[in-house]
PDB file of C-alpha atoms and ligand atoms in Angstrom:
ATOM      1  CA  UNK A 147     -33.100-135.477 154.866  1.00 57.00           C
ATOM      2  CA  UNK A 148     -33.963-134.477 151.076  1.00 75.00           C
ATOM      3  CA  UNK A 149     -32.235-132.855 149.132  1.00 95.00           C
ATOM      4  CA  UNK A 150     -34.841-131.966 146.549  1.00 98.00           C
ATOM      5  CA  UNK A 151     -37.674-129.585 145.933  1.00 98.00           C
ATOM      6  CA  UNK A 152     -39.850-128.163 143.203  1.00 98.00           C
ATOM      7  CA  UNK A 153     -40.810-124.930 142.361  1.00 99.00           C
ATOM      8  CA  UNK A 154     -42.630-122.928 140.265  1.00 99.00           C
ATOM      9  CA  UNK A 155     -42.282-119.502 139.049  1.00 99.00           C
ATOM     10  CA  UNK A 156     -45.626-118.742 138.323  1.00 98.00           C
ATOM     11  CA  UNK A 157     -47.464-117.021 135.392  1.00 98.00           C
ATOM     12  CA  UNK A 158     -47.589-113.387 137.067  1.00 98.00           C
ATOM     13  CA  UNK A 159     -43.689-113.475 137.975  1.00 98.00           C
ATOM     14  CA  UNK A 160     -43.295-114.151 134.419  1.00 98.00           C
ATOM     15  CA  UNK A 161     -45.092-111.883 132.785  1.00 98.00           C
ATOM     16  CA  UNK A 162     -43.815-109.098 134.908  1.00 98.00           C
ATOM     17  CA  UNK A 163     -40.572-110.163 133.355  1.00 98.00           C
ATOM     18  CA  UNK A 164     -38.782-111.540 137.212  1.00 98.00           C
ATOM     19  CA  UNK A 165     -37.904-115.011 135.668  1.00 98.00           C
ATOM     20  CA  UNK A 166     -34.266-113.618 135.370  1.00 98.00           C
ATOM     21  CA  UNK A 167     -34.568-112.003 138.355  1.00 98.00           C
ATOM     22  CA  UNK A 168     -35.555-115.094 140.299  1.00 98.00           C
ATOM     23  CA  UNK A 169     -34.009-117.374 138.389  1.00 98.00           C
ATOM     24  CA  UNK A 170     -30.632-115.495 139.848  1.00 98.00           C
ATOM     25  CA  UNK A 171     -31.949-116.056 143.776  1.00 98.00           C
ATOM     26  CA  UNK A 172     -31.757-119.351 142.950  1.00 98.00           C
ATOM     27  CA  UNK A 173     -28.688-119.571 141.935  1.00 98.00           C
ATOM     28  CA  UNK A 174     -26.888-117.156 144.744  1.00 98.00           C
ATOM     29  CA  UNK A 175     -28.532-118.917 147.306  1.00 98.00           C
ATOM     30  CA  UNK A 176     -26.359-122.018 146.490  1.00 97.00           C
ATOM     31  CA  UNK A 177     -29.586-123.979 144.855  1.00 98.00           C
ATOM     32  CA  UNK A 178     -28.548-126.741 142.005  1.00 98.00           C
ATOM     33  CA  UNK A 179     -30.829-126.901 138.952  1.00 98.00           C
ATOM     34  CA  UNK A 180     -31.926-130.481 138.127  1.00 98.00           C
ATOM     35  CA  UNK A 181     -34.187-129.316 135.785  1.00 98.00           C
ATOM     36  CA  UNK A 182     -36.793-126.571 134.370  1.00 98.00           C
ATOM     37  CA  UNK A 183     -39.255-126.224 131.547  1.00 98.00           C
ATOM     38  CA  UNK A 184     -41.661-123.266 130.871  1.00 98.00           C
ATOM     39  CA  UNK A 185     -45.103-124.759 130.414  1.00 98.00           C
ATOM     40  CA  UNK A 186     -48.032-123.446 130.190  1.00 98.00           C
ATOM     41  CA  UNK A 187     -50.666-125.739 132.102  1.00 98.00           C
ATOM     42  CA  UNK A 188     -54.453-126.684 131.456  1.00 98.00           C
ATOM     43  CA  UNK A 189     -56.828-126.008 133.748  1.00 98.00           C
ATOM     44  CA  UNK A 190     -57.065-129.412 134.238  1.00 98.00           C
ATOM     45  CA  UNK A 191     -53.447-129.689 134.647  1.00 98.00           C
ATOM     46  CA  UNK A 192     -53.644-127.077 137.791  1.00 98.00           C
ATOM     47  CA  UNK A 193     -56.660-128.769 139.327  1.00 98.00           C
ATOM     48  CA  UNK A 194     -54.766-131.819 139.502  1.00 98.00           C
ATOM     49  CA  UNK A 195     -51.857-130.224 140.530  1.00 98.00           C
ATOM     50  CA  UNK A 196     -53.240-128.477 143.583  1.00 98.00           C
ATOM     51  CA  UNK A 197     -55.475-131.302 143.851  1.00 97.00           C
ATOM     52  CA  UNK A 198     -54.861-130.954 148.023  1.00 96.00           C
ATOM     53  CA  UNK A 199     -56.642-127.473 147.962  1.00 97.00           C
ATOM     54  CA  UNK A 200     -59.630-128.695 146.079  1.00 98.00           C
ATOM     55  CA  UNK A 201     -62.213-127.671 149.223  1.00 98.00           C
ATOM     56  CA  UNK A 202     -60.810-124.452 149.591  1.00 98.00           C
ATOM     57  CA  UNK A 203     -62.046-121.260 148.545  1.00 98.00           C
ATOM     58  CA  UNK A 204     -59.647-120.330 146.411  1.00 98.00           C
ATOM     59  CA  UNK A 205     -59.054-123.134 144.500  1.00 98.00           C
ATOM     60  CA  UNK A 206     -61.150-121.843 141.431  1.00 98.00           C
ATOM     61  CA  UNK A 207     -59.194-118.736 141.449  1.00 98.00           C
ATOM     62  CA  UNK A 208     -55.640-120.649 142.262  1.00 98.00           C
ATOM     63  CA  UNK A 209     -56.231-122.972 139.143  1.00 98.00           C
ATOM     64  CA  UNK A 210     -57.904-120.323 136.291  1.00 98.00           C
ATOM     65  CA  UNK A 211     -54.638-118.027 137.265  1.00 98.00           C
ATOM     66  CA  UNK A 212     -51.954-121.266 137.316  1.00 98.00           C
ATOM     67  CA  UNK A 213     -53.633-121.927 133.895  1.00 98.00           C
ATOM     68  CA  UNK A 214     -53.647-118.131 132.764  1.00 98.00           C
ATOM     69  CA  UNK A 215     -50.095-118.008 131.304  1.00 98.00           C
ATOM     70  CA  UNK A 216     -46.647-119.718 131.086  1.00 98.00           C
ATOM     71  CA  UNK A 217     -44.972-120.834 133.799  1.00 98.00           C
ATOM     72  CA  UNK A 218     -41.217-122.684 134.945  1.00 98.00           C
ATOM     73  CA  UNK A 219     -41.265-125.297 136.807  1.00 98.00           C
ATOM     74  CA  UNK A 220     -38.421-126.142 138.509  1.00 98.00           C
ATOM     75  CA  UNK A 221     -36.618-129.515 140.207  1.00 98.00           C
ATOM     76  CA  UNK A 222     -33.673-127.907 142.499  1.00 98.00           C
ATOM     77  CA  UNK A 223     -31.162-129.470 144.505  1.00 98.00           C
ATOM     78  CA  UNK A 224     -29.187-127.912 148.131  1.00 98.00           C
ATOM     79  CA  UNK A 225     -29.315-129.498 151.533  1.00 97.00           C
ATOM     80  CA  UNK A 226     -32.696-129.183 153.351  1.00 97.00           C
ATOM     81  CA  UNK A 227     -34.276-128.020 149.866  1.00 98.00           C
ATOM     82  CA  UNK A 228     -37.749-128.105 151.101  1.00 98.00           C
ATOM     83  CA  UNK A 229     -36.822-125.688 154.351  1.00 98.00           C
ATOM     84  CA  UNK A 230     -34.238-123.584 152.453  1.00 98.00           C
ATOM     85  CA  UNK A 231     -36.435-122.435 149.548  1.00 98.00           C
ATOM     86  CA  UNK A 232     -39.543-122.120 151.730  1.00 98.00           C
ATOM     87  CA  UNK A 233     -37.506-119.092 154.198  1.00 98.00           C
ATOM     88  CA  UNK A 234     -36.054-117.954 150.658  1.00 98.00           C
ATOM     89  CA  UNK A 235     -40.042-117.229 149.140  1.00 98.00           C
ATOM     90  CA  UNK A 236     -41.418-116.051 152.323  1.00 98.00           C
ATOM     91  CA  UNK A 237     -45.101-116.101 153.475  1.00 98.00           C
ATOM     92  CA  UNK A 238     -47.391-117.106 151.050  1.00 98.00           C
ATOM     93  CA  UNK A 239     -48.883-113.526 151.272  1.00 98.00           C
ATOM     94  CA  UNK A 240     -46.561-111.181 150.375  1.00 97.00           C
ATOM     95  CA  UNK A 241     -48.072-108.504 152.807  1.00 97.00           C
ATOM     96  CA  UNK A 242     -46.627-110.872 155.406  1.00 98.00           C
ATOM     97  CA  UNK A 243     -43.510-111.797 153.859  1.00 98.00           C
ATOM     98  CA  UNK A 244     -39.714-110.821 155.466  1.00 98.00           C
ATOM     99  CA  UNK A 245     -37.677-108.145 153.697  1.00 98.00           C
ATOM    100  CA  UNK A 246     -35.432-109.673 150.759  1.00 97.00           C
ATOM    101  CA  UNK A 247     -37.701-113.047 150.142  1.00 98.00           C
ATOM    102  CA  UNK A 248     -39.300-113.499 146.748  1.00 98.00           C
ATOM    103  CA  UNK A 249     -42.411-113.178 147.709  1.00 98.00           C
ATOM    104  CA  UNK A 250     -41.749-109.562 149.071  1.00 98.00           C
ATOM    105  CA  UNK A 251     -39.943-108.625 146.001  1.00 98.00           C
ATOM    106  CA  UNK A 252     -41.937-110.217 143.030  1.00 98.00           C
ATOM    107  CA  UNK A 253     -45.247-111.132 144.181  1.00 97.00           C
ATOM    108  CA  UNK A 254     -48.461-109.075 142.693  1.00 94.00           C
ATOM    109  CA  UNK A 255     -50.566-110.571 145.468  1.00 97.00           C
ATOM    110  CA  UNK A 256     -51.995-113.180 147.866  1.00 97.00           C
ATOM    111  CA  UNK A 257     -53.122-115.462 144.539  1.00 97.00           C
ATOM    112  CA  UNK A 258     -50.713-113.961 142.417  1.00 98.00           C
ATOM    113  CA  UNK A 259     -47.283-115.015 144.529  1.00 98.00           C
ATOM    114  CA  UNK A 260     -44.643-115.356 142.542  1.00 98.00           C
ATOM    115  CA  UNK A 261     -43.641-118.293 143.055  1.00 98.00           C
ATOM    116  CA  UNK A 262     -44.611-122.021 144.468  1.00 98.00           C
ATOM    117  CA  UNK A 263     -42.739-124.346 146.972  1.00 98.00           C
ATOM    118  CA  UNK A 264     -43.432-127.704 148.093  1.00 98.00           C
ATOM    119  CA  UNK A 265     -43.767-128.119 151.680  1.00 98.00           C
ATOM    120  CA  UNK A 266     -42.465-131.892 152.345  1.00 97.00           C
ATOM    121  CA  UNK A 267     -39.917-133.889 151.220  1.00 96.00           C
ATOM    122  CA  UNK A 268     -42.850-136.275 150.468  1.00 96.00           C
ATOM    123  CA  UNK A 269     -45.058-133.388 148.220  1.00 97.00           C
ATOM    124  CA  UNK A 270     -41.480-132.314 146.582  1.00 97.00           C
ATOM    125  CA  UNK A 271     -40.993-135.890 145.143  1.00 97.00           C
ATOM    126  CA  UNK A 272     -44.444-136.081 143.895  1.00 97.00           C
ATOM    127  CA  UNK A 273     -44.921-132.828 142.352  1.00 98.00           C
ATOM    128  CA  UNK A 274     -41.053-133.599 140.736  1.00 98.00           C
ATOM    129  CA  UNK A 275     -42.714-136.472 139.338  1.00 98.00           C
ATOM    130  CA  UNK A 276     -45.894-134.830 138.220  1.00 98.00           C
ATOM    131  CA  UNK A 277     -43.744-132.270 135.434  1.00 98.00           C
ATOM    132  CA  UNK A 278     -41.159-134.196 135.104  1.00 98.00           C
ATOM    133  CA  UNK A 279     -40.100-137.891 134.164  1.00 97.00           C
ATOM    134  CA  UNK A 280     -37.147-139.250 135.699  1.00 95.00           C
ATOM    135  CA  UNK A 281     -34.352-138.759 133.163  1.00 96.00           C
ATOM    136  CA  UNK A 282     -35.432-135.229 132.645  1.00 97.00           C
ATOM    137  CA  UNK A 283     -34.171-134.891 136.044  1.00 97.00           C
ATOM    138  CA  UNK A 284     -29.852-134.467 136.361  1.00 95.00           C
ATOM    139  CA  UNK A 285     -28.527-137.292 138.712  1.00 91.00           C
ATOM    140  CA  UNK A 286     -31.061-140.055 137.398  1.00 92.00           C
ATOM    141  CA  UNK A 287     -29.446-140.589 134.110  1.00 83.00           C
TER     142      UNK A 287
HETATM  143  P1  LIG B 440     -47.959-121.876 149.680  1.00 96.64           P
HETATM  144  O1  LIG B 440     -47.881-121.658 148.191  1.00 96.64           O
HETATM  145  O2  LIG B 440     -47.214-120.821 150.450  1.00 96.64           O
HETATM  146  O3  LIG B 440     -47.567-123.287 150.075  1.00 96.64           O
HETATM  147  P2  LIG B 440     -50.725-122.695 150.101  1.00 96.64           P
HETATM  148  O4  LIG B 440     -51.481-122.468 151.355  1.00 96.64           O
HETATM  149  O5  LIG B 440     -50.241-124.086 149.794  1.00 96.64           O
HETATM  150  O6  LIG B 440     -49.488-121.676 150.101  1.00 96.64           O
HETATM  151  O7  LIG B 440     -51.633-122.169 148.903  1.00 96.64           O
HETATM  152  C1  LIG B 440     -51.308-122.479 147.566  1.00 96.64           C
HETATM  153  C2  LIG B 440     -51.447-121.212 146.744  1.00 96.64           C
HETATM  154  O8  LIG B 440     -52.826-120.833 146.718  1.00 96.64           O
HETATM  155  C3  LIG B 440     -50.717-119.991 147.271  1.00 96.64           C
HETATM  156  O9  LIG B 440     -49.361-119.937 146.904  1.00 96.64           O
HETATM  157  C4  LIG B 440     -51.509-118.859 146.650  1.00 96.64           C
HETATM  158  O10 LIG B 440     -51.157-118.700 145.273  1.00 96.64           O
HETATM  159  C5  LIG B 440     -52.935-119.406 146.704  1.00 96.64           C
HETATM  160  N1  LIG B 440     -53.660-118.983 147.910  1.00 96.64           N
HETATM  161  C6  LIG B 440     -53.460-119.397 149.191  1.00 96.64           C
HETATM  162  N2  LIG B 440     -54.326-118.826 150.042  1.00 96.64           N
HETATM  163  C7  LIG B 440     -55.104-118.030 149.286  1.00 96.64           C
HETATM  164  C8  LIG B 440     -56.226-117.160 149.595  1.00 96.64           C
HETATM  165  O11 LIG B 440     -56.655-117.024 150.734  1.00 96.64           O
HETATM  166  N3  LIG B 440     -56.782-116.488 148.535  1.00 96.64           N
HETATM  167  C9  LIG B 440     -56.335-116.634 147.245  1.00 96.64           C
HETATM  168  N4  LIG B 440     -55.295-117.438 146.924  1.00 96.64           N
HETATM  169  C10 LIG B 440     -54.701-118.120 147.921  1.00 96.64           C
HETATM  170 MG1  LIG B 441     -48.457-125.078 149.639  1.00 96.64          MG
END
């Protein structure tokens, strides 16, 4: 079991002004911040980032948007992190997501979400690791 994940509160969930907003679901929900920094990423930065979705169709549109704007990312800490924030966000379309998640409450749309999660305790450790270096991150010092 990990105990960390990363997230992201994306460019359109901070321009609509939500960081506050989500920053406080994080925080109810019993979530630990080990760190966070708002960014605003290259569009290299985005392709390499989402390197995994590279043969998709979206990934053009994923990246240009990830790169559009400033964004948070986020190191967080709570038991089953992964799981936890994943039900927290909801579906990656918001059409689909539950009543009360992020997703449902923030998101513009299917591209535009809101918010990122990683999906693994493997992929949270890596994409940790890809914003931040390891004594930006509370515990490691
Ligand atoms: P996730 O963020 O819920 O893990 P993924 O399938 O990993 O969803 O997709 C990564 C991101 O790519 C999504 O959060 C969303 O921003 C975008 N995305 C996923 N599917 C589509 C699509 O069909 N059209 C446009 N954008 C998409
Ligand atoms: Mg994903």
């Amino acid at each position: 079991m990990n105990n960390k994940t990363f997230a992201i509160i994306k460019p359109d969930a901070i321009k609509n002004n939500y960081t506050g907003l989500i920053f406080d679901r994080i925080l109810k929900n019993g979530f630990s911040v080990l760190s966070a920094k708002l960014l605003k990423m290259t569009k290299k930065q985005a392709m390499g980032f989402y390197f995994i979705h590279r043969n998709k169709p979206f990934y053009d549109e994923l990246t240009t948007f990830m790169s559009s704007g400033p964004c948070m990312v986020l190191a967080l800490e709570k038991e089953n992190a992964v799981e936890n924030w994943r039900k927290i966000i909801g579906s990656t379309n918001p059409e689909e997501a539950k009543d009360g998640t992020i997703r449902k409450d923030f998101a513009n749309s299917l591209s535009e979400n809101a918010v990122h999660g990683s999906d693994s305790d493997e992929n949270a450790e890596k994409e940790i690791a890809f914003f931040f270096s390891n004594s930006e991150v509370i515990g490691n010092q």
